[in-house]
Amino acid sequence: MKNNLWMFSVLIKHFPMYVIGFMFNKILMALPAYISNVLFLNVVINHLISHKPVYILLIYLVGLLAFLILVDIYNGCFVHIWQPRANEKIKKMFYNNFKNAVSRFEISVYDDPDYYDNITYISQNIFNDSIAALSYICDIIAGIINIILILNLFATIGIGLLLISSGSVIFSLLLNIPIAKLKNSHRFKTNQINRKKQYFFNTFFDRNTFKERKMTPVSLLLGKYYDESNLELQNCYKKYGRKLFLLNFASEAFSSSFLMNFGLIAFLLYGVFISNTIEGGDFIAAYNGTNVITSTVMQIIGVFALMKNNAFTIEKYRKLVAFTQLAISSCENSDFEVNKIELRNVSFKYPGTNRMVLRNINLTLQKGDKVAIVGKNGSGKSTLINLLMGFYWPTDGEIFVNEQLLKKTDCETYRRQFAAFFQEMKPFEATAAENVALDTSIDTDKLTQVLQQTCCSSLMNDPENVWIGKNLNTQGLILSGGEYQKLMLAYCLYSKQAIVVMDEPSSALDPISERNFYDQVSKFLDGKMIIFVTHRLSTVHMAKYIFVLEDGKLIEEGTHSQLIKQDGLYKRMWDIQYKKYGKENG
Ligand code: ADP
C-alpha cells in the first residue's frame, strides 16, 4: 500500500489532470452496476407492484439510458483519445528517471547478473505497474462509493446477508494473499529466464555475430542454450501453473460459487417463503445488491493483494530514483582540473573474484606527459586504465589527484576530464558528426577542422548528413576498423578534455596510416596528458615514458632507450617485434 500510495502521489504531482480523469472514469464505470442492477430494478419492481402510470417508468428508462450512454462516451474518449497520449508522457518521465539512474551506475554493476535482472525487470514493468497503482487506488475509492450506496440493503434485509457476504469475502482474502505472493515470485523468475532466452534469441539477429554464424556451427550452440532456457521457462510455468490453479480454484469454488450463490439464494428463499421476513419485491434487488457489494469488497481485497505485485516493482524503482538523487547531490560542487594523477600501492581484484589482477602499482602521471602502458595479453593494462579513470575502485592502495585523495564522490567530475577510446567501442547509429562530437550540440567549424586533420574528410564530405550504421538507415555507412579508429582520433581532437586515453588505438591501421596517426597525435594533442595502451611496440617509442606490466605487476618503466638497455621483458618484446615488423616495414 505504501509503495502504491507513493506512486499515486508521484503521478498526481506530475499529471494531476490525468489522475482526476482516470479516477472519474473508474467511478463512472463502477456506478452502472449499482444503478441498473439494484436501484433501477428496485424502482421498476416497486412501481409495478404499486400500479403507477407507465410513462413515469419510461422516463426512468430514458434517464437510465442517457446515463449509460454518457458513461460510454466519456469512457470512450478517455480510453481512446486522452489516455494514450498521457501514457506516452508518463513513459517519458520514467524513461528520463531511468536514464539518469543508469548514467550514475558504476561499471562494476555490469559484472553482476542481478543488475541486469533488476534493470530489465524495472524497465519492463514500471509503466504498467504505476498505472496499476493508480487503477488500484481508484478501484478502492470507486468501490467504497458503491458500497456506501448499497449499504442500506443490509439494514433492511438483515444480518444474514452480512454474514454470507463477509464469509465469502474473508475466505477470498485468505486465499488472495498466497496467490499474489506466488504470482510475484513467478513474475520475477520468468523475467530472469526470459532475459537469458532473449539474449540467445537476439544473437541470431545481431550483425556482429553474422560471420561466426555463417562460418561455424555456433548457431547450434546458441540454439542449444535457447532451447534450454525455453525448457526452463516451460518448467517454471508448469510448476507455478499447478499451484496457481489450485489456489484460484479453491477461491472461486468456495467463495463465489458455493457461499455467494448457493448460500445467498437459500437465505433469501427462506426469508420469503418460510420466515416471511423479506418482501417478494426486494428479492431481486437484495440478491443483486449483495452480489454487487460482495464482488466490490472482494475486488477491493483483491486490489490489496495485487498491490503486493506492483509494489515489488515500485520499490525497486524507488531505490533506483533514490540512488540517483543521492549520486546527484554527492557530485555537486566538485569540480577540478587534473594536473597530476598518482597511484600509490594500488592492488585490485574484480568484484566477485579472488585473483589480484593488479599488484602494488605505483606510478605518477603529470599534465603534458605522453606515456604508454605495454605488456602481454591479460597482463592488466586495460584494468589499470579502468582504475586510472575511476571506473573501478582499488581493492588496496589509493589514487591521488592533484595531491588529493580521490574520493568516490569526485569520480563523476573526474571522469569527465578524459577523452578515451577503447577497443570494444562501436560507432553509434547516428550521423558522422554526432559520432565525433558524442553530444547534441556540435561546433561545425571545429568538426570540419578535426576531420581534415585526421584525414576523415575524404570519407565524408557532409558529416552532418552522413549516417553511420545500417540498422536504421539503408544509406548508412559501415566503417572499417581503421576508419572508425580515425573517427575516434577525430573525437579526441575535438573534445576539450585534458587527458586522452587510447587503448590499442591504431591496431586496425595500415603502417602508413599508423605513422600518420601518431604524427597527428603528437601534433594536435600536444600539451594534453596522453596515455596509450598497446602490446605492439612498433610505435610505442613515440611515448616519452613507458610502463611495462606483467601478470599485474609493474616490472619496468622508463624511456624507450632506457628500457632497451635494461634487457628485460620490454627488450625481449621489442626484439621479437622488430624482427617481425621491423625488417618487413623498414
Ligand atoms: P590486458 O588489457 O592487459 O589484456 P586486462 O586488464 O583486460 O588485460 O585483464 C587482466 C586480467 O583481468 C585478465 O586475467 C582478465 O581475465 C581479468 N579480467 C578482465 N576484466 C574482468 C572482469 N570484468 N571481471 C573479472 N576478471 C576480469
Coordinates of C-alpha atoms and ligand atoms in Angstrom, one line a residue:
M1 CA 0.0 0.0 0.0
K2 CA 2.8 2.4 1.0
N3 CA 4.6 2.0 -2.4
N4 CA 1.3 2.3 -4.3
L5 CA 0.4 5.5 -2.4
W6 CA 3.9 6.8 -3.2
M7 CA 3.4 6.1 -6.9
F8 CA 0.0 7.7 -6.7
S9 CA 1.5 10.8 -5.2
V10 CA 4.1 11.0 -7.9
L11 CA 1.5 10.7 -10.7
I12 CA -0.8 13.2 -9.1
K13 CA 2.1 15.7 -8.7
H14 CA 3.2 15.4 -12.4
F15 CA 0.0 14.6 -14.1
P16 CA -2.9 15.9 -12.0
M17 CA -5.5 16.2 -14.8
Y18 CA -4.8 12.7 -15.9
V19 CA -5.2 11.3 -12.4
I20 CA -8.5 13.2 -12.0
G21 CA -9.8 12.0 -15.4
F22 CA -8.7 8.4 -14.6
M23 CA -10.5 8.4 -11.2
F24 CA -13.7 10.0 -12.7
N25 CA -13.7 7.3 -15.3
K26 CA -13.3 4.5 -12.8
I27 CA -16.1 5.8 -10.6
L28 CA -18.4 6.2 -13.6
M29 CA -17.6 2.7 -14.8
A30 CA -18.4 1.3 -11.3
L31 CA -21.7 3.1 -10.9
P32 CA -23.8 1.2 -13.6
A33 CA -23.6 -2.0 -11.5
Y34 CA -25.5 -0.3 -8.7
I35 CA -27.7 1.9 -10.8
S36 CA -29.0 -0.6 -13.2
N37 CA -28.8 -3.9 -11.2
V38 CA -30.0 -2.6 -7.9
L39 CA -31.5 0.9 -7.9
F40 CA -33.4 0.7 -11.2
L41 CA -34.6 -2.9 -10.6
N42 CA -35.9 -1.9 -7.2
V43 CA -37.7 1.1 -8.6
V44 CA -39.2 -0.9 -11.5
I45 CA -40.5 -3.7 -9.3
N46 CA -41.9 -1.3 -6.7
H47 CA -43.5 0.7 -9.5
L48 CA -45.1 -2.4 -11.0
I49 CA -46.4 -3.6 -7.6
S50 CA -48.0 -0.2 -6.8
H51 CA -49.5 0.1 -10.4
K52 CA -48.2 3.7 -11.1
P53 CA -48.5 5.2 -14.6
V54 CA -46.3 3.6 -17.3
Y55 CA -44.9 6.9 -18.7
I56 CA -43.1 7.5 -15.3
L57 CA -41.4 4.2 -15.9
L58 CA -40.5 5.3 -19.4
I59 CA -38.9 8.5 -18.0
Y60 CA -36.8 6.4 -15.6
L61 CA -35.8 4.2 -18.5
V62 CA -34.8 7.1 -20.7
G63 CA -32.9 8.6 -17.8
L64 CA -31.0 5.3 -17.3
L65 CA -30.2 5.0 -21.0
A66 CA -29.0 8.6 -21.1
F67 CA -26.7 8.0 -18.1
L68 CA -25.3 4.8 -19.6
I69 CA -24.7 6.5 -23.0
L70 CA -22.9 9.4 -21.3
V71 CA -20.7 7.0 -19.3
D72 CA -19.8 5.2 -22.6
I73 CA -19.0 8.4 -24.3
Y74 CA -16.7 9.6 -21.5
N75 CA -15.1 6.2 -21.2
G76 CA -14.5 6.0 -25.0
C77 CA -12.9 9.5 -25.1
F78 CA -10.8 8.8 -22.1
V79 CA -9.5 5.4 -23.2
H80 CA -9.0 6.1 -26.9
I81 CA -8.1 9.8 -27.0
W82 CA -6.7 11.1 -23.7
Q83 CA -5.2 8.1 -22.1
P84 CA -2.8 7.0 -24.9
R85 CA -1.3 10.5 -25.1
A86 CA -0.9 10.8 -21.4
N87 CA 0.6 7.3 -21.2
E88 CA 3.4 8.4 -23.5
K89 CA 4.1 11.4 -21.3
I90 CA 4.3 9.2 -18.2
K91 CA 6.6 6.7 -20.1
K92 CA 8.8 9.7 -20.9
M93 CA 9.0 10.6 -17.2
F94 CA 10.1 7.1 -16.3
Y95 CA 12.5 6.9 -19.2
N96 CA 14.2 10.1 -18.0
N97 CA 14.5 9.0 -14.5
F98 CA 15.7 5.6 -15.6
K99 CA 18.3 7.2 -17.9
N100 CA 19.5 9.4 -15.1
A101 CA 19.9 6.5 -12.7
V102 CA 21.6 4.2 -15.2
S103 CA 24.0 7.0 -16.1
R104 CA 25.1 7.1 -12.5
F105 CA 25.9 3.4 -12.3
E106 CA 29.5 2.3 -12.0
I107 CA 31.0 -0.2 -14.4
S108 CA 31.1 -2.9 -11.6
V109 CA 27.3 -3.3 -11.8
Y110 CA 27.9 -4.8 -15.3
D111 CA 29.8 -7.6 -13.7
D112 CA 26.7 -8.7 -11.8
P113 CA 23.9 -10.6 -13.5
D114 CA 21.5 -9.4 -10.7
Y115 CA 21.9 -5.9 -12.1
Y116 CA 20.5 -7.0 -15.5
D117 CA 17.7 -8.9 -13.8
N118 CA 16.7 -5.9 -11.8
I119 CA 17.1 -3.3 -14.5
T120 CA 15.2 -5.3 -17.1
Y121 CA 12.5 -6.1 -14.6
I122 CA 12.0 -2.4 -13.7
S123 CA 12.2 -1.2 -17.2
Q124 CA 9.6 -3.7 -18.5
N125 CA 7.2 -3.3 -15.6
I126 CA 7.4 0.1 -14.1
F127 CA 4.9 1.8 -16.5
N128 CA 2.2 -0.9 -16.3
D129 CA 2.7 -1.2 -12.5
S130 CA 2.5 2.5 -12.0
I131 CA -0.8 2.7 -13.9
A132 CA -1.9 -0.4 -11.9
A133 CA -1.2 1.6 -8.7
L134 CA -3.4 4.4 -10.0
S135 CA -6.0 2.0 -11.0
Y136 CA -6.0 0.1 -7.7
I137 CA -6.4 3.3 -5.6
C138 CA -9.2 4.5 -7.9
D139 CA -10.8 1.0 -7.7
I140 CA -10.8 1.3 -3.9
I141 CA -12.4 4.7 -4.0
A142 CA -15.0 3.7 -6.6
G143 CA -15.7 0.5 -4.6
I144 CA -16.2 2.4 -1.4
I145 CA -18.7 4.8 -3.1
N146 CA -20.6 1.7 -4.5
I147 CA -20.7 0.0 -1.1
I148 CA -22.0 3.2 0.7
L149 CA -24.8 3.4 -1.9
I150 CA -25.9 -0.2 -1.4
L151 CA -25.3 -0.4 2.3
N152 CA -28.9 0.4 3.2
L153 CA -29.9 -3.1 1.9
F154 CA -28.2 -4.7 4.9
A155 CA -30.1 -2.5 7.2
T156 CA -33.5 -3.5 5.7
I157 CA -32.9 -7.2 5.0
G158 CA -30.8 -8.2 7.9
I159 CA -27.7 -9.7 9.4
G160 CA -27.8 -13.0 7.5
L161 CA -26.8 -11.2 4.2
L162 CA -23.9 -9.6 6.0
L163 CA -22.7 -13.0 7.3
I164 CA -22.9 -14.6 3.9
S165 CA -21.1 -11.9 2.0
S166 CA -18.5 -11.3 4.7
G167 CA -17.9 -15.1 4.9
S168 CA -17.1 -15.3 1.2
V169 CA -15.0 -12.1 1.4
I170 CA -12.9 -13.5 4.3
F171 CA -12.3 -16.7 2.5
S172 CA -11.3 -14.9 -0.6
L173 CA -9.0 -12.7 1.4
L174 CA -7.2 -15.6 2.9
L175 CA -6.5 -17.2 -0.4
N176 CA -5.7 -14.0 -2.3
I177 CA -2.5 -13.3 -0.2
P178 CA -0.7 -16.5 -1.2
I179 CA -1.9 -16.1 -4.7
A180 CA -0.4 -12.7 -5.0
K181 CA 2.9 -13.8 -3.4
L182 CA 3.1 -16.7 -5.8
K183 CA 2.4 -14.5 -8.8
N184 CA 5.1 -12.2 -7.6
S185 CA 7.9 -14.7 -7.4
H186 CA 6.7 -16.2 -10.7
R187 CA 7.0 -12.9 -12.5
F188 CA 10.5 -12.3 -11.2
K189 CA 11.7 -15.8 -12.0
T190 CA 10.2 -15.7 -15.6
N191 CA 11.8 -12.3 -16.1
Q192 CA 15.2 -13.8 -15.3
I193 CA 14.8 -16.7 -17.6
N194 CA 13.3 -14.5 -20.4
R195 CA 16.3 -12.2 -20.3
K196 CA 18.5 -15.2 -20.8
K197 CA 16.3 -16.6 -23.6
Q198 CA 16.1 -13.1 -25.2
Y199 CA 19.9 -12.9 -25.3
F200 CA 20.3 -16.1 -27.2
F201 CA 17.4 -15.1 -29.5
N202 CA 18.8 -11.7 -30.2
T203 CA 22.2 -13.0 -31.0
F204 CA 20.7 -14.7 -34.1
F205 CA 19.9 -11.2 -35.5
D206 CA 23.0 -9.4 -34.3
R207 CA 25.0 -8.1 -37.2
N208 CA 28.2 -8.6 -35.1
T209 CA 27.7 -12.4 -35.0
F210 CA 26.8 -12.8 -38.7
K211 CA 30.2 -14.1 -39.8
E212 CA 30.6 -16.6 -36.9
R213 CA 27.1 -17.9 -37.6
K214 CA 27.9 -18.4 -41.3
M215 CA 31.3 -19.9 -40.8
T216 CA 30.9 -22.0 -37.7
P217 CA 28.2 -24.2 -36.1
V218 CA 27.9 -21.5 -33.3
S219 CA 24.2 -21.2 -34.2
L220 CA 23.7 -24.7 -32.8
L221 CA 25.3 -23.7 -29.6
L222 CA 23.1 -20.6 -29.3
G223 CA 20.1 -22.8 -30.2
K224 CA 21.0 -25.3 -27.5
Y225 CA 21.1 -22.5 -24.9
Y226 CA 17.9 -21.0 -26.3
D227 CA 16.2 -24.4 -26.1
E228 CA 17.4 -24.9 -22.5
S229 CA 16.1 -21.6 -21.3
N230 CA 12.9 -22.2 -23.2
L231 CA 12.5 -25.5 -21.4
E232 CA 13.4 -23.9 -18.1
L233 CA 10.6 -21.4 -18.7
Q234 CA 8.1 -24.2 -19.6
N235 CA 9.0 -26.0 -16.3
C236 CA 8.6 -22.8 -14.4
Y237 CA 5.1 -22.2 -15.9
K238 CA 4.2 -25.8 -15.2
K239 CA 5.3 -25.6 -11.5
Y240 CA 3.7 -22.3 -10.8
G241 CA 0.7 -23.0 -13.0
R242 CA -0.4 -26.0 -10.9
K243 CA -0.2 -24.2 -7.7
L244 CA -2.0 -21.1 -9.1
F245 CA -4.7 -23.3 -10.5
L246 CA -5.4 -25.0 -7.1
L247 CA -5.4 -21.7 -5.2
N248 CA -7.6 -20.0 -7.7
F249 CA -10.0 -22.9 -7.9
A250 CA -10.4 -23.0 -4.1
S251 CA -11.0 -19.3 -4.1
E252 CA -13.6 -19.3 -6.9
A253 CA -15.4 -22.5 -6.0
F254 CA -15.8 -21.8 -2.3
S255 CA -16.2 -18.1 -2.0
S256 CA -18.2 -17.1 -5.1
S257 CA -19.9 -20.3 -6.3
F258 CA -20.8 -22.0 -3.0
L259 CA -21.2 -19.3 -0.4
M260 CA -22.4 -16.5 -2.7
N261 CA -24.8 -18.3 -5.0
F262 CA -26.0 -21.3 -3.1
G263 CA -25.9 -19.7 0.4
L264 CA -27.4 -16.4 -0.6
I265 CA -30.3 -17.9 -2.7
A266 CA -31.1 -20.3 0.1
F267 CA -31.1 -17.5 2.7
L268 CA -33.4 -15.2 0.6
L269 CA -35.8 -18.1 -0.3
Y270 CA -36.0 -18.9 3.4
G271 CA -36.8 -15.2 4.2
V272 CA -39.5 -15.0 1.5
F273 CA -41.3 -18.4 2.0
I274 CA -40.6 -19.6 5.5
S275 CA -39.8 -16.8 7.9
N276 CA -41.7 -14.1 5.8
T277 CA -39.1 -11.5 6.8
I278 CA -38.3 -10.5 3.1
E279 CA -40.8 -8.9 0.7
G280 CA -41.1 -10.6 -2.7
G281 CA -40.2 -7.3 -4.4
D282 CA -37.0 -6.9 -2.5
F283 CA -35.8 -10.4 -3.5
I284 CA -34.0 -9.5 -6.8
A285 CA -32.7 -6.2 -5.5
A286 CA -31.3 -7.9 -2.4
Y287 CA -29.8 -10.7 -4.5
N288 CA -28.2 -8.3 -7.0
G289 CA -27.2 -5.8 -4.3
T290 CA -25.4 -8.4 -2.2
N291 CA -23.6 -9.7 -5.3
V292 CA -22.5 -6.2 -6.2
I293 CA -21.4 -5.4 -2.7
T294 CA -19.6 -8.7 -2.2
S295 CA -17.8 -8.6 -5.5
T296 CA -16.9 -4.9 -4.9
V297 CA -15.4 -5.8 -1.4
M298 CA -13.7 -8.8 -3.0
Q299 CA -12.4 -6.5 -5.7
I300 CA -11.0 -4.2 -3.1
I301 CA -9.4 -7.0 -1.2
G302 CA -8.1 -8.4 -4.5
V303 CA -6.7 -5.0 -5.1
F304 CA -4.8 -5.0 -1.8
A305 CA -3.4 -8.4 -2.7
L306 CA -2.5 -7.2 -6.2
M307 CA -0.8 -4.2 -4.7
K308 CA 1.9 -6.5 -3.4
N309 CA 2.7 -7.4 -7.1
N310 CA 3.3 -3.9 -8.3
A311 CA 4.7 -2.7 -5.0
F312 CA 7.6 -5.1 -5.8
T313 CA 8.4 -3.2 -8.9
I314 CA 7.7 0.3 -7.4
E315 CA 10.0 -0.4 -4.5
K316 CA 12.8 -1.3 -6.9
Y317 CA 12.1 1.8 -8.9
R318 CA 12.1 4.0 -5.7
K319 CA 15.5 2.6 -4.8
L320 CA 16.7 3.5 -8.2
V321 CA 15.4 7.0 -8.1
A322 CA 16.7 7.5 -4.5
F323 CA 20.1 6.3 -5.7
T324 CA 20.1 8.8 -8.5
Q325 CA 19.2 11.7 -6.1
L326 CA 22.0 10.6 -3.7
A327 CA 24.5 10.4 -6.5
I328 CA 23.5 13.8 -7.9
S329 CA 23.7 15.6 -4.6
S330 CA 27.0 14.0 -3.7
C331 CA 28.5 15.1 -7.0
E332 CA 27.5 18.7 -6.7
N333 CA 30.2 21.3 -6.2
S334 CA 33.1 19.0 -7.1
D335 CA 35.0 20.5 -10.0
F336 CA 38.7 20.4 -10.6
E337 CA 41.3 20.3 -13.4
V338 CA 43.6 17.3 -13.3
N339 CA 47.3 18.2 -13.4
K340 CA 48.7 15.1 -11.7
I341 CA 47.5 11.5 -11.1
E342 CA 49.3 9.2 -8.7
L343 CA 48.7 5.6 -7.9
R344 CA 50.1 4.6 -4.5
N345 CA 50.5 0.9 -3.8
V346 CA 47.4 0.0 -5.8
S347 CA 46.2 -3.6 -5.9
F348 CA 42.9 -4.7 -7.5
K349 CA 40.7 -7.7 -7.9
Y350 CA 37.4 -7.6 -9.9
P351 CA 34.2 -7.8 -7.8
G352 CA 33.2 -11.4 -7.1
T353 CA 36.7 -12.8 -8.0
N354 CA 39.6 -13.8 -5.8
R355 CA 42.6 -13.1 -8.0
M356 CA 44.5 -9.9 -7.7
V357 CA 44.9 -8.7 -11.3
L358 CA 47.0 -5.7 -10.3
R359 CA 49.5 -5.8 -7.5
N360 CA 51.2 -2.9 -5.7
I361 CA 51.2 -0.5 -8.6
N362 CA 53.0 2.9 -8.1
L363 CA 53.0 5.4 -10.8
T364 CA 52.7 9.1 -11.4
L365 CA 51.4 11.0 -14.4
Q366 CA 51.7 14.7 -15.0
K367 CA 49.9 17.2 -17.3
G368 CA 51.6 17.1 -20.8
D369 CA 53.0 13.5 -20.2
K370 CA 52.8 11.1 -23.1
V371 CA 53.0 7.6 -21.7
A372 CA 52.5 4.1 -23.0
I373 CA 51.4 1.1 -21.0
V374 CA 52.6 -2.1 -22.5
G375 CA 52.5 -5.7 -21.7
K376 CA 51.3 -9.1 -22.9
N377 CA 47.6 -10.0 -23.2
G378 CA 46.0 -10.3 -19.8
S379 CA 48.8 -8.6 -18.0
G380 CA 46.4 -6.0 -16.6
K381 CA 46.7 -3.0 -19.0
S382 CA 43.0 -2.3 -19.5
T383 CA 42.4 -2.9 -15.8
L384 CA 45.0 -0.3 -14.9
I385 CA 43.3 2.2 -17.3
N386 CA 39.9 1.3 -15.7
L387 CA 41.4 2.3 -12.3
L388 CA 43.2 5.3 -13.6
M389 CA 39.9 6.6 -15.0
G390 CA 38.0 5.9 -11.8
F391 CA 35.8 3.2 -13.4
Y392 CA 36.8 0.7 -10.7
W393 CA 38.0 1.4 -7.2
P394 CA 41.3 0.0 -5.8
T395 CA 41.0 -3.1 -3.6
D396 CA 44.1 -1.8 -1.8
G397 CA 46.0 1.4 -2.1
E398 CA 45.0 4.9 -3.1
I399 CA 44.7 7.2 -6.0
F400 CA 45.8 10.8 -5.6
V401 CA 44.7 13.5 -8.0
N402 CA 46.5 16.9 -7.7
E403 CA 47.9 15.6 -4.4
Q404 CA 44.4 15.0 -3.0
L405 CA 43.0 11.6 -2.3
L406 CA 40.4 10.8 -5.0
K407 CA 37.0 10.2 -3.4
K408 CA 34.2 8.2 -4.9
T409 CA 32.1 11.4 -4.8
D410 CA 34.5 13.1 -7.1
C411 CA 34.5 10.4 -9.7
E412 CA 31.8 11.7 -12.0
T413 CA 33.6 15.0 -12.4
Y414 CA 37.0 13.3 -12.6
R415 CA 35.9 11.0 -15.4
R416 CA 34.7 14.0 -17.4
Q417 CA 38.3 15.1 -17.7
F418 CA 39.1 12.2 -20.0
A419 CA 38.6 11.6 -23.7
A420 CA 39.1 7.9 -24.3
F421 CA 38.6 5.3 -26.9
F422 CA 38.7 1.6 -26.2
Q423 CA 38.9 -1.4 -28.5
E424 CA 35.4 -2.5 -27.6
M425 CA 33.8 0.8 -28.6
K426 CA 31.5 0.7 -31.6
P427 CA 30.1 3.6 -33.6
F428 CA 26.6 4.7 -32.7
E429 CA 23.7 4.7 -35.1
A430 CA 23.8 8.5 -35.7
T431 CA 25.4 10.9 -38.1
A432 CA 29.2 11.0 -38.5
A433 CA 29.3 14.5 -36.9
E434 CA 27.4 13.2 -33.9
N435 CA 29.8 10.3 -33.6
V436 CA 32.7 12.7 -33.4
A437 CA 31.1 15.1 -31.0
L438 CA 29.2 12.5 -29.0
D439 CA 27.0 15.3 -28.0
T440 CA 23.8 17.0 -29.1
S441 CA 25.4 20.4 -29.9
I442 CA 28.1 20.5 -32.5
D443 CA 30.8 23.1 -33.2
T444 CA 30.8 22.8 -37.0
D445 CA 34.0 24.7 -37.6
K446 CA 35.9 22.6 -35.2
L447 CA 34.4 19.5 -36.5
T448 CA 35.5 20.3 -40.1
Q449 CA 39.0 21.1 -38.9
V450 CA 39.4 17.8 -36.9
L451 CA 38.0 15.7 -39.8
Q452 CA 40.6 17.3 -42.1
Q453 CA 43.4 16.8 -39.6
T454 CA 42.6 13.1 -39.2
C455 CA 42.0 12.5 -43.0
C456 CA 38.4 11.6 -42.4
S457 CA 37.0 14.4 -44.6
S458 CA 37.7 12.4 -47.7
L459 CA 35.4 9.7 -46.4
M460 CA 32.6 12.0 -45.5
N461 CA 32.3 15.4 -47.0
D462 CA 29.0 16.1 -45.4
P463 CA 29.4 14.7 -41.9
E464 CA 26.2 16.2 -40.5
N465 CA 24.2 14.2 -43.0
V466 CA 26.3 11.0 -43.4
W467 CA 24.6 8.3 -41.3
I468 CA 26.8 5.7 -39.6
G469 CA 25.4 2.2 -39.4
K470 CA 22.7 0.3 -41.3
N471 CA 20.3 -0.8 -38.6
L472 CA 18.1 2.3 -39.1
N473 CA 19.2 3.7 -42.4
T474 CA 19.8 1.7 -45.6
Q475 CA 22.1 4.5 -46.9
G476 CA 24.2 4.4 -43.8
L477 CA 28.0 3.8 -43.9
I478 CA 29.6 0.8 -42.4
L479 CA 33.1 1.9 -41.2
S480 CA 36.1 -0.3 -41.4
G481 CA 38.0 -0.8 -38.2
G482 CA 40.7 1.6 -39.4
E483 CA 38.2 4.2 -40.5
Y484 CA 36.5 4.1 -37.1
Q485 CA 39.8 4.5 -35.3
K486 CA 40.4 7.6 -37.4
L487 CA 37.0 8.9 -36.4
M488 CA 37.8 8.2 -32.8
L489 CA 41.0 10.2 -33.1
A490 CA 38.9 13.0 -34.5
Y491 CA 36.7 12.7 -31.4
C492 CA 39.9 13.0 -29.2
L493 CA 41.0 16.1 -31.1
Y494 CA 37.5 17.6 -31.0
S495 CA 37.0 17.0 -27.3
K496 CA 38.2 19.6 -24.8
Q497 CA 39.2 17.1 -22.2
A498 CA 42.7 17.4 -20.7
I499 CA 43.6 13.7 -20.7
V500 CA 43.4 11.4 -23.7
V501 CA 43.4 7.6 -23.2
M502 CA 43.7 5.3 -26.2
D503 CA 43.5 1.5 -25.9
E504 CA 45.3 -0.1 -29.0
P505 CA 44.3 3.0 -31.0
S506 CA 46.0 2.0 -34.2
S507 CA 45.5 -1.8 -34.2
A508 CA 43.4 -1.7 -37.4
L509 CA 45.5 0.9 -39.3
D510 CA 48.0 0.1 -42.1
P511 CA 51.6 1.1 -41.4
I512 CA 51.4 4.4 -43.3
S513 CA 48.1 5.4 -41.6
E514 CA 49.6 4.3 -38.3
R515 CA 52.6 6.6 -38.8
N516 CA 50.2 9.5 -39.8
F517 CA 48.0 8.7 -36.8
Y518 CA 50.9 9.1 -34.3
D519 CA 52.1 12.2 -36.1
Q520 CA 48.6 13.7 -35.7
V521 CA 48.6 12.7 -32.0
S522 CA 52.0 14.4 -31.4
K523 CA 51.0 17.5 -33.4
F524 CA 47.4 18.1 -32.4
L525 CA 47.2 16.7 -28.9
D526 CA 50.4 18.4 -27.6
G527 CA 50.1 19.7 -24.1
K528 CA 47.5 17.1 -23.1
M529 CA 48.2 14.1 -20.9
I530 CA 48.2 11.1 -23.3
I531 CA 48.1 7.5 -22.1
F532 CA 48.0 4.8 -24.6
V533 CA 47.8 1.1 -24.2
T534 CA 49.4 -1.4 -26.5
H535 CA 51.2 -4.7 -26.9
R536 CA 52.5 -3.6 -30.3
L537 CA 55.8 -1.9 -29.8
S538 CA 56.3 -0.6 -33.4
T539 CA 55.1 2.8 -32.5
V540 CA 55.5 2.9 -28.7
H541 CA 58.8 4.7 -28.8
M542 CA 56.9 7.9 -29.6
A543 CA 55.8 7.9 -26.0
K544 CA 58.1 9.9 -23.7
Y545 CA 57.8 7.3 -20.9
I546 CA 56.8 3.6 -20.9
F547 CA 55.3 1.4 -18.2
V548 CA 55.7 -2.4 -18.6
L549 CA 53.2 -4.7 -17.0
E550 CA 53.5 -8.4 -16.4
D551 CA 51.0 -10.5 -14.6
G552 CA 49.5 -7.5 -12.8
K553 CA 52.9 -6.1 -11.7
L554 CA 54.7 -3.0 -12.9
I555 CA 58.0 -4.7 -13.7
E556 CA 59.8 -2.0 -15.8
E557 CA 59.5 1.7 -16.6
G558 CA 61.5 4.3 -18.4
T559 CA 62.1 5.8 -21.8
H560 CA 62.4 3.6 -24.8
S561 CA 66.2 3.8 -24.9
Q562 CA 66.4 3.1 -21.1
L563 CA 64.2 0.0 -21.4
I564 CA 66.1 -1.3 -24.4
K565 CA 69.3 -1.1 -22.3
Q566 CA 67.7 -3.0 -19.4
D567 CA 67.5 -6.3 -21.3
G568 CA 64.1 -7.2 -19.7
L569 CA 60.7 -8.0 -21.0
Y570 CA 60.4 -4.8 -23.0
K571 CA 63.7 -5.5 -24.7
R572 CA 62.5 -9.1 -25.5
M573 CA 59.2 -7.9 -26.9
W574 CA 61.0 -5.3 -28.9
D575 CA 63.5 -7.7 -30.4
I576 CA 60.7 -10.1 -31.4
Q577 CA 58.5 -7.4 -32.9
Y578 CA 61.4 -5.6 -34.5
K579 CA 62.5 -8.8 -36.2
K580 CA 58.9 -9.4 -37.3
Y581 CA 57.7 -5.9 -38.3
G582 CA 61.0 -4.0 -38.4
K583 CA 62.5 -6.0 -41.2
E584 CA 59.3 -6.1 -43.2
N585 CA 58.3 -2.4 -42.8
G586 CA 61.8 -0.9 -42.7
Ligands
ADP1 P1 45.1 -6.7 -20.8 O1 44.4 -5.4 -21.1 O2 46.5 -6.5 -20.4 O3 44.9 -7.7 -21.9 P2 43.1 -7.0 -18.8 O4 43.3 -5.8 -17.9 O5 41.9 -6.9 -19.7 O6 44.4 -7.4 -19.6 O7 42.8 -8.3 -17.9 C1 43.6 -8.6 -16.8 C2 43.0 -9.8 -16.1 O8 41.8 -9.5 -15.5 C3 42.7 -11.0 -17.1 O9 43.1 -12.2 -16.5 C4 41.2 -10.9 -17.3 O10 40.7 -12.2 -17.5 C5 40.7 -10.3 -16.0 N1 39.5 -9.5 -16.2 C6 39.3 -8.5 -17.0 N2 38.1 -8.0 -16.9 C7 37.5 -8.7 -15.9 C8 36.2 -8.6 -15.3 N3 35.3 -7.7 -15.6 N4 35.9 -9.5 -14.3 C9 36.8 -10.4 -14.0 N5 38.0 -10.6 -14.5 C10 38.4 -9.7 -15.5

